[in-house]
Amino acid sequence: MDINTREIAIKILTDINQNNAFSNIATNKHIPDGVASQDENFIREITYGVLENKIYIDYILSKLSKIKIKKIHPIIMEILRIGVYQILFMDRVPNSAAVNESVNLAKKYGHKGSIGFVNGVLRSLIRDKDNIIKIDDKDYECYLSIKYSHPIYMVKSITNDYGIEFTEEILKSNNERPNLNIRVNTLKTEKEVLMSKLTDYGFQVLEGNYGKNTLIIKNPSNITKVKEFNDGYFTIQDESSQLVSQIMNPNPNSFVLDVCSAPGGKATHMAQIMDNKGKILARDFYNHKIELINENSKRLGIDIIETEVYDAIKRDETLIEKVDYVLLDAPCSGLGLIRRKPEIRWNRKEEDIKELTNLQWNILNTVKNYVKNHGILVYSTCTILKEENINMINRFLELNKEFRLMPFGKELKTKENLNTINEGYIQLFPHIHGTDGFFIAKMIKEI
Ligand SMILES: C[S@@+](CC[C@H](N)C(=O)[O-])C[C@H]1O[C@@H](n2cnc3c(N)ncnc32)[C@H](O)[C@@H]1O
């Protein structure tokens, strides 16, 4: 198939940067079916590379351009960004190709002036590269913000929680590409059997560290096209997310409530742990997302999940002290997913964090009422900020003495680098655990 890979990358980036599209959805939308895998990899590398390095690339461009970069036409800006990315980060692309291809795109999408402009900016970078790439900012937080391309408020918030050195490790790992993780559906197959089938197809498969049924796929291209996916032998889910249901560890025949459930990753996993026996009430605020839970349950051969559109903030009198296990997998800032969805750093605004912590607090204080005496409440997020995680839980426990954190451990394959499990919670980080950034707290109610 004859395609212009760089032009597709520009379309994806424009969709993400102008329309706030999600990177995974935009890439799937613009990469045509049947494209050669090396072309697909090239498009993904440029797209994700530009998203991950946007502040740094724009910093470089602001040094090179006589026009203020805010005034440059959005498409020309994307053409320049992919040009700079190829010159600075992709050794295998010759500088001449990076410039010529960018100029060709400027011919197609710009006017005469923009052709010379793109050509001039990229050639100046090549000429004086060693000087241009230096970051001159003396303030270390600002320096980190440019070097690892994270908004300054994010750098400050993370530094506030973890200190500057740990923050640098986090930011660095956010720019590394994660492996795809899958969860074996033990209702339909066994881990070893699936591993061997996927290996036969040519996938490189490793076992997860912490997840009992986690497999790590090194070369995941087209994995959802195999028959075993369609037949529900596995589902795509990060290892960290798999630990939530594993730590909850609900007994078969119990009653589980999952209040923020879509698309059903954790609900279907709990059903698997319960051997598809008992009842899971899976709720979400959005009707269209509820459909995803139903589709996933069907594919995975699960029939104990009942779905319902329901606003978790609204108190449900019919469930008071009726539920054995309540899961609040809360809507959150998502800062633990940045390596998978680099656009989170551009779409998530500082003011969102306060709004989200209020929402989390309100939902937590509603759903606590559904837990039976001796029942379990698990609170989880895919973020690393303490105000959404351990600080919120400590505040909750201070005001709700009938709950306490419950130590866990045997539910995990290994306890390596998980030194808070005896305190009843864990905070995972990509650079330490190799997973997404995730928080999980397990509480028991005892009156
Ligand atoms: C972190 S995601 C849940 C992921 C899900 N537990 C899984 O494992 O697949 C948070 C979910 O909360 C839902 N949500 C947001 N506000 C809500 C509310 N007020 N009531 C119920 N669900 C809500 C969102 O639609 C989103 O699906």
XYZ file of C-alpha atoms and ligand atoms in Angstrom:
474
model
C 0.000 0.000 0.000
C 1.387 3.400 -1.040
C 0.923 5.873 1.813
C 2.644 9.000 3.114
C 3.479 8.022 6.700
C 4.397 11.558 7.778
C 1.166 12.965 6.385
C -0.809 10.421 8.423
C 1.166 11.393 11.535
C 0.219 15.054 10.905
C -3.451 14.103 10.654
C -3.305 12.159 13.921
C -1.486 14.964 15.734
C -3.924 17.569 14.435
C -6.827 15.453 15.663
C -5.268 15.118 19.113
C -4.027 18.690 19.483
C -6.957 20.512 17.875
C -9.870 18.214 18.742
C -8.635 16.743 22.058
C -8.900 13.236 20.558
C -7.427 10.323 22.520
C -4.124 9.142 21.014
C -5.142 5.477 20.728
C -8.450 6.339 19.063
C -6.891 8.899 16.684
C -4.092 6.534 15.627
C -6.525 3.692 14.967
C -8.768 6.077 13.016
C -6.102 7.476 10.689
C -3.829 4.463 10.102
C -5.434 2.588 7.172
C -6.124 -1.141 7.412
C -3.563 -3.345 5.711
C -0.669 -0.900 6.083
C 2.795 -2.558 6.306
C 3.886 -3.024 9.915
C 7.095 -1.001 9.438
C 5.008 1.943 8.152
C 2.605 1.597 11.063
C 5.515 1.545 13.533
C 7.027 4.645 11.894
C 3.726 6.551 12.140
C 3.285 5.543 15.788
C 6.855 6.427 16.676
C 6.631 9.931 15.205
C 3.174 10.592 16.612
C 3.911 9.416 20.147
C 7.402 10.923 20.023
C 6.002 14.374 19.208
C 3.279 14.067 21.866
C 5.798 13.039 24.503
C 8.252 15.797 23.676
C 5.955 18.663 22.742
C 7.161 21.255 25.267
C 10.794 20.485 24.443
C 10.189 20.573 20.675
C 8.243 23.841 20.950
C 11.041 25.259 23.109
C 13.513 24.407 20.318
C 11.181 25.880 17.686
C 10.766 29.096 19.671
C 14.550 29.521 19.527
C 14.578 28.972 15.753
C 11.505 30.817 14.551
C 11.318 34.556 14.038
C 7.519 34.281 14.161
C 6.051 33.638 17.651
C 5.148 29.954 17.624
C 1.597 30.655 18.823
C 1.076 32.526 15.522
C 2.231 29.660 13.291
C -0.610 27.878 11.485
C -1.500 24.635 13.359
C -0.706 22.346 10.400
C 2.624 24.043 9.702
C 3.368 23.721 13.419
C 2.756 19.943 13.281
C 4.927 19.685 10.163
C 7.733 21.474 12.017
C 7.265 19.338 15.123
C 7.597 16.067 13.229
C 10.607 17.512 11.378
C 12.341 18.461 14.640
C 11.466 15.099 16.191
C 13.052 13.200 13.305
C 16.202 15.341 13.396
C 16.689 15.165 17.173
C 15.353 11.747 18.122
C 15.429 9.433 15.087
C 18.999 8.564 14.159
C 17.861 6.249 11.377
C 16.160 9.095 9.463
C 18.740 11.133 7.473
C 18.470 14.886 8.126
C 17.968 15.483 4.408
C 14.890 13.206 4.390
C 13.458 14.907 7.485
C 13.790 18.330 5.812
C 12.679 17.334 2.303
C 9.606 15.438 3.477
C 8.590 18.320 5.753
C 9.017 20.792 2.880
C 6.869 18.564 0.637
C 4.124 18.583 3.271
C 4.413 22.373 3.564
C 3.941 22.550 -0.249
C 0.754 20.548 0.077
C -0.739 22.211 3.159
C 0.833 25.688 3.281
C 1.570 28.591 0.955
C 4.777 29.740 -0.683
C 6.021 31.532 2.463
C 5.539 28.492 4.650
C 7.672 26.324 2.334
C 10.706 28.593 2.805
C 9.910 28.982 6.495
C 9.843 25.218 7.186
C 12.975 24.701 5.129
C 14.818 27.569 6.911
C 13.854 26.547 10.458
C 14.832 22.888 10.020
C 18.109 23.713 8.247
C 19.057 26.173 11.028
C 18.478 23.415 13.578
C 20.762 21.028 11.688
C 23.463 23.730 11.342
C 23.585 24.726 14.999
C 22.156 21.641 16.683
C 24.567 21.393 19.652
C 23.762 24.921 20.786
C 20.075 24.924 20.040
C 19.300 21.755 22.034
C 20.620 23.216 25.295
C 17.974 24.084 27.884
C 18.942 27.391 29.439
C 16.378 27.557 32.245
C 18.102 27.807 35.646
C 15.063 26.817 37.749
C 15.206 23.019 38.088
C 11.439 22.462 38.006
C 11.190 24.556 34.812
C 14.163 22.665 33.396
C 12.428 19.331 34.079
C 9.193 20.658 32.603
C 10.998 21.409 29.309
C 13.324 18.405 29.275
C 10.587 15.823 29.872
C 7.727 17.901 28.420
C 5.308 17.983 31.353
C 3.292 21.098 32.271
C 4.963 22.997 35.101
C 2.008 22.548 37.483
C 2.366 18.748 37.109
C 6.084 18.895 37.854
C 5.395 21.047 40.929
C 2.573 18.800 42.206
C 4.611 15.621 41.812
C 7.687 17.274 43.387
C 5.540 18.410 46.278
C 4.552 14.783 46.928
C 7.786 12.947 46.184
C 10.754 15.357 46.004
C 12.688 16.456 42.945
C 14.874 13.379 42.320
C 11.998 10.894 42.455
C 9.968 13.261 40.270
C 12.674 13.231 37.605
C 12.543 9.411 37.585
C 8.761 9.522 37.160
C 8.920 12.075 34.326
C 11.626 10.108 32.554
C 9.638 6.868 32.741
C 6.549 8.668 31.420
C 8.458 9.130 28.149
C 9.250 5.431 27.804
C 7.030 3.139 25.752
C 5.142 0.555 27.805
C 4.517 -3.050 26.815
C 0.995 -4.208 26.220
C -0.429 -6.375 29.016
C -3.244 -8.870 28.726
C -5.251 -10.801 31.300
C -5.860 -14.485 30.689
C -9.532 -15.392 31.070
C -9.276 -18.439 33.313
C -12.986 -19.127 32.806
C -12.076 -20.250 29.277
C -8.405 -21.267 29.215
C -5.199 -21.604 31.231
C -2.249 -19.252 31.253
C 0.268 -21.780 29.897
C -2.082 -22.859 27.097
C -2.690 -19.283 25.949
C 1.013 -18.432 26.238
C 1.910 -21.271 23.939
C -0.825 -20.378 21.397
C 0.267 -16.738 21.250
C 3.916 -17.764 20.971
C 3.003 -20.016 18.027
C 1.498 -16.962 16.294
C 4.867 -15.195 16.661
C 4.106 -12.995 19.691
C 6.838 -12.595 22.291
C 5.115 -13.377 25.568
C 6.355 -12.991 29.150
C 4.622 -13.509 32.489
C 3.715 -10.491 34.631
C 5.490 -9.948 37.964
C 2.545 -9.301 40.257
C -0.548 -10.378 38.346
C -1.415 -14.065 38.619
C -2.911 -14.078 35.119
C -0.956 -11.260 33.485
C 0.926 -11.755 30.249
C 3.222 -9.118 28.782
C 3.312 -8.905 24.985
C 6.467 -7.364 23.530
C 5.246 -7.127 19.925
C 1.475 -6.654 20.234
C 0.628 -5.479 16.703
C -2.698 -7.063 15.635
C -3.129 -9.066 18.845
C -6.865 -8.308 18.933
C -7.208 -9.885 15.474
C -6.380 -13.414 16.693
C -9.179 -15.943 17.130
C -8.441 -16.332 20.863
C -9.285 -12.653 21.472
C -12.560 -12.938 19.645
C -13.340 -16.122 21.581
C -12.750 -14.305 24.888
C -9.614 -16.145 26.026
C -8.019 -12.864 27.064
C -8.627 -9.185 27.484
C -6.352 -6.130 27.270
C -5.633 -4.744 30.749
C -2.557 -3.299 32.417
C -1.033 -5.393 35.195
C -1.629 -2.615 37.758
C -5.327 -2.548 36.932
C -5.458 -6.352 37.264
C -4.164 -6.070 40.822
C -7.301 -4.220 41.929
C -9.633 -7.216 41.536
C -6.884 -9.551 42.671
C -6.519 -7.563 45.919
C -10.298 -7.336 46.339
C -10.371 -11.149 45.895
C -14.166 -11.570 46.159
C -15.538 -14.972 47.177
C -17.760 -16.903 44.752
C -21.478 -16.436 45.489
C -20.990 -13.038 47.100
C -22.613 -9.708 46.155
C -20.248 -7.155 44.587
C -20.974 -3.548 43.664
C -18.666 -1.775 41.174
C -19.809 1.850 41.131
C -17.579 3.260 38.340
C -17.342 0.203 36.227
C -17.044 0.954 32.503
C -15.591 -0.536 30.354
C -15.648 -3.391 32.841
C -11.995 -4.423 33.121
C -12.167 -4.922 36.867
C -15.790 -6.127 36.985
C -15.107 -8.920 34.478
C -11.921 -9.802 36.366
C -13.858 -10.061 39.648
C -16.393 -12.311 37.889
C -13.484 -14.508 36.800
C -12.138 -14.671 40.380
C -15.671 -15.561 41.589
C -15.764 -18.401 39.041
C -18.772 -16.687 37.450
C -20.871 -17.416 40.588
C -22.728 -14.798 42.644
C -23.734 -11.302 41.544
C -21.883 -8.186 40.398
C -23.826 -4.974 39.995
C -21.755 -2.868 37.579
C -22.750 0.782 37.314
C -21.508 3.785 35.391
C -22.681 7.314 34.735
C -22.661 6.953 30.931
C -25.069 4.820 28.954
C -22.728 4.322 25.975
C -19.993 3.076 28.302
C -22.348 0.575 29.958
C -22.662 -1.111 26.566
C -18.916 -1.788 26.638
C -19.296 -3.724 29.916
C -22.049 -5.829 28.358
C -19.962 -6.508 25.232
C -16.904 -7.476 27.278
C -18.917 -9.758 29.581
C -20.446 -11.512 26.596
C -17.111 -12.047 24.862
C -15.542 -13.363 28.070
C -18.441 -15.765 28.777
C -19.605 -14.033 31.978
C -23.250 -13.936 33.032
C -23.197 -12.721 36.655
C -22.721 -9.027 35.815
C -25.840 -6.882 35.852
C -25.287 -3.398 34.435
C -27.043 -0.153 35.275
C -26.637 3.527 34.450
C -26.338 5.209 37.846
C -24.695 8.329 39.228
C -22.438 7.106 42.030
C -22.932 10.346 43.970
C -26.625 9.554 44.439
C -27.334 7.567 47.598
C -29.178 4.333 46.831
C -31.379 3.466 49.834
C -31.967 -0.076 48.558
C -28.302 -1.015 48.968
C -27.527 0.315 52.460
C -25.337 -2.280 54.274
C -26.278 -4.920 51.693
C -23.015 -5.412 49.778
C -20.118 -7.789 50.549
C -17.562 -6.031 48.339
C -17.729 -2.448 47.073
C -15.248 -1.234 44.453
C -14.723 2.467 43.815
C -12.331 2.641 40.851
C -12.583 6.391 40.847
C -12.534 8.891 37.980
C -9.127 10.539 38.467
C -6.483 12.759 36.892
C -4.941 9.724 35.141
C -1.363 10.879 35.737
C -0.306 7.255 36.129
C -1.205 6.552 32.496
C 0.916 9.233 30.826
C 3.323 6.767 29.188
C 0.326 5.066 27.523
C -1.661 8.229 26.785
C 0.855 11.079 26.448
C -1.919 13.548 25.607
C -3.109 13.406 29.249
C -0.417 15.941 30.076
C -1.867 18.393 27.555
C -5.569 17.735 28.147
C -5.528 17.547 31.950
C -5.680 21.029 33.490
C -4.571 22.072 36.959
C -8.081 23.090 37.990
C -9.381 19.579 37.113
C -7.501 18.063 40.039
C -9.504 19.899 42.714
C -12.748 19.064 40.937
C -11.786 15.386 40.699
C -10.759 15.096 44.357
C -14.140 16.566 45.347
C -15.914 14.038 43.129
C -13.829 11.156 44.529
C -14.519 12.287 48.101
C -18.259 12.597 47.504
C -18.540 9.195 45.818
C -16.450 7.533 48.551
C -18.668 8.999 51.251
C -21.780 7.766 49.463
C -20.678 4.244 48.652
C -19.226 3.525 52.119
C -22.861 3.139 53.235
C -23.411 0.067 51.054
C -20.735 -2.045 52.755
C -22.025 -4.776 55.102
C -20.434 -5.269 58.492
C -17.182 -7.234 57.827
C -17.524 -6.257 54.150
C -14.700 -4.880 51.996
C -14.286 -1.481 50.354
C -11.548 -1.068 47.729
C -10.613 2.396 46.470
C -8.350 2.656 43.413
C -7.113 5.262 40.945
C -4.721 5.364 37.990
C -2.841 8.353 39.345
C 0.141 9.094 41.551
C -0.957 12.314 43.278
C -1.320 11.839 47.047
C -4.335 14.124 47.330
C -6.316 11.705 45.136
C -4.859 8.669 46.908
C -3.399 8.059 50.360
C -4.190 11.548 51.697
C -7.834 11.080 50.736
C -7.947 7.626 52.354
C -6.313 8.859 55.576
C -8.839 11.683 55.790
C -11.655 9.187 55.166
C -10.427 6.797 57.888
C -10.069 9.649 60.347
C -13.779 10.433 59.925
C -15.083 6.858 59.539
C -13.757 4.811 62.427
C -15.768 1.730 61.411
C -13.334 1.281 58.482
C -9.680 0.293 58.717
C -7.030 -0.527 56.132
C -6.621 -4.256 55.702
C -3.190 -5.816 55.048
C -2.915 -8.050 51.975
C -0.172 -9.941 50.165
C -1.042 -13.534 49.309
C -3.253 -12.230 46.497
C -0.127 -11.091 44.611
C 2.408 -13.220 42.768
C 5.287 -11.429 44.479
C 5.639 -8.769 47.196
C 8.774 -7.309 45.591
C 8.952 -3.493 45.965
C 5.528 -3.426 47.621
C 6.512 -2.352 51.119
C 3.127 -0.918 52.147
C 1.032 -4.064 51.653
C 1.028 -4.662 55.418
C -0.494 -1.217 55.797
C -3.311 -2.128 53.404
C -2.457 -0.058 50.339
C -0.002 0.207 47.426
C 1.173 2.973 45.127
C 2.650 1.654 41.887
C 5.057 3.573 39.617
C 6.198 2.793 36.067
C 9.902 3.250 36.929
C 9.752 0.947 39.969
C 7.104 -1.648 39.206
C 7.062 -1.553 35.388
C 3.294 -0.965 35.523
C 1.076 2.067 35.050
C 0.981 4.428 38.034
C -1.826 3.081 40.207
C -3.116 3.358 43.765
C -5.067 0.617 45.553
C -6.365 0.708 49.148
C -8.250 -2.182 50.760
C -10.493 -1.395 53.722
C -12.688 -3.560 55.937
C -15.752 -2.371 57.830
C -16.069 -3.543 61.430
C -18.694 -2.123 63.738
C -11.332 4.725 36.041
S -12.722 4.598 35.069
C -13.327 3.005 35.469
C -12.604 1.863 34.821
C -13.269 0.526 35.128
N -13.421 0.318 36.543
C -12.526 -0.622 34.528
O -11.797 -1.313 35.230
O -12.685 -0.869 33.327
C -13.857 5.617 35.886
C -15.282 5.502 35.400
O -16.087 6.329 36.240
C -17.191 6.765 35.482
N -17.822 7.876 36.216
C -17.442 9.171 36.279
N -18.272 9.866 37.079
C -19.194 8.988 37.541
C -20.321 9.085 38.408
N -20.662 10.248 38.978
N -21.043 7.974 38.642
C -20.718 6.788 38.090
N -19.663 6.635 37.250
C -18.914 7.716 36.995
C -16.584 7.095 34.132
O -17.569 7.042 33.128
C -15.528 5.986 33.981
O -16.035 4.939 33.215
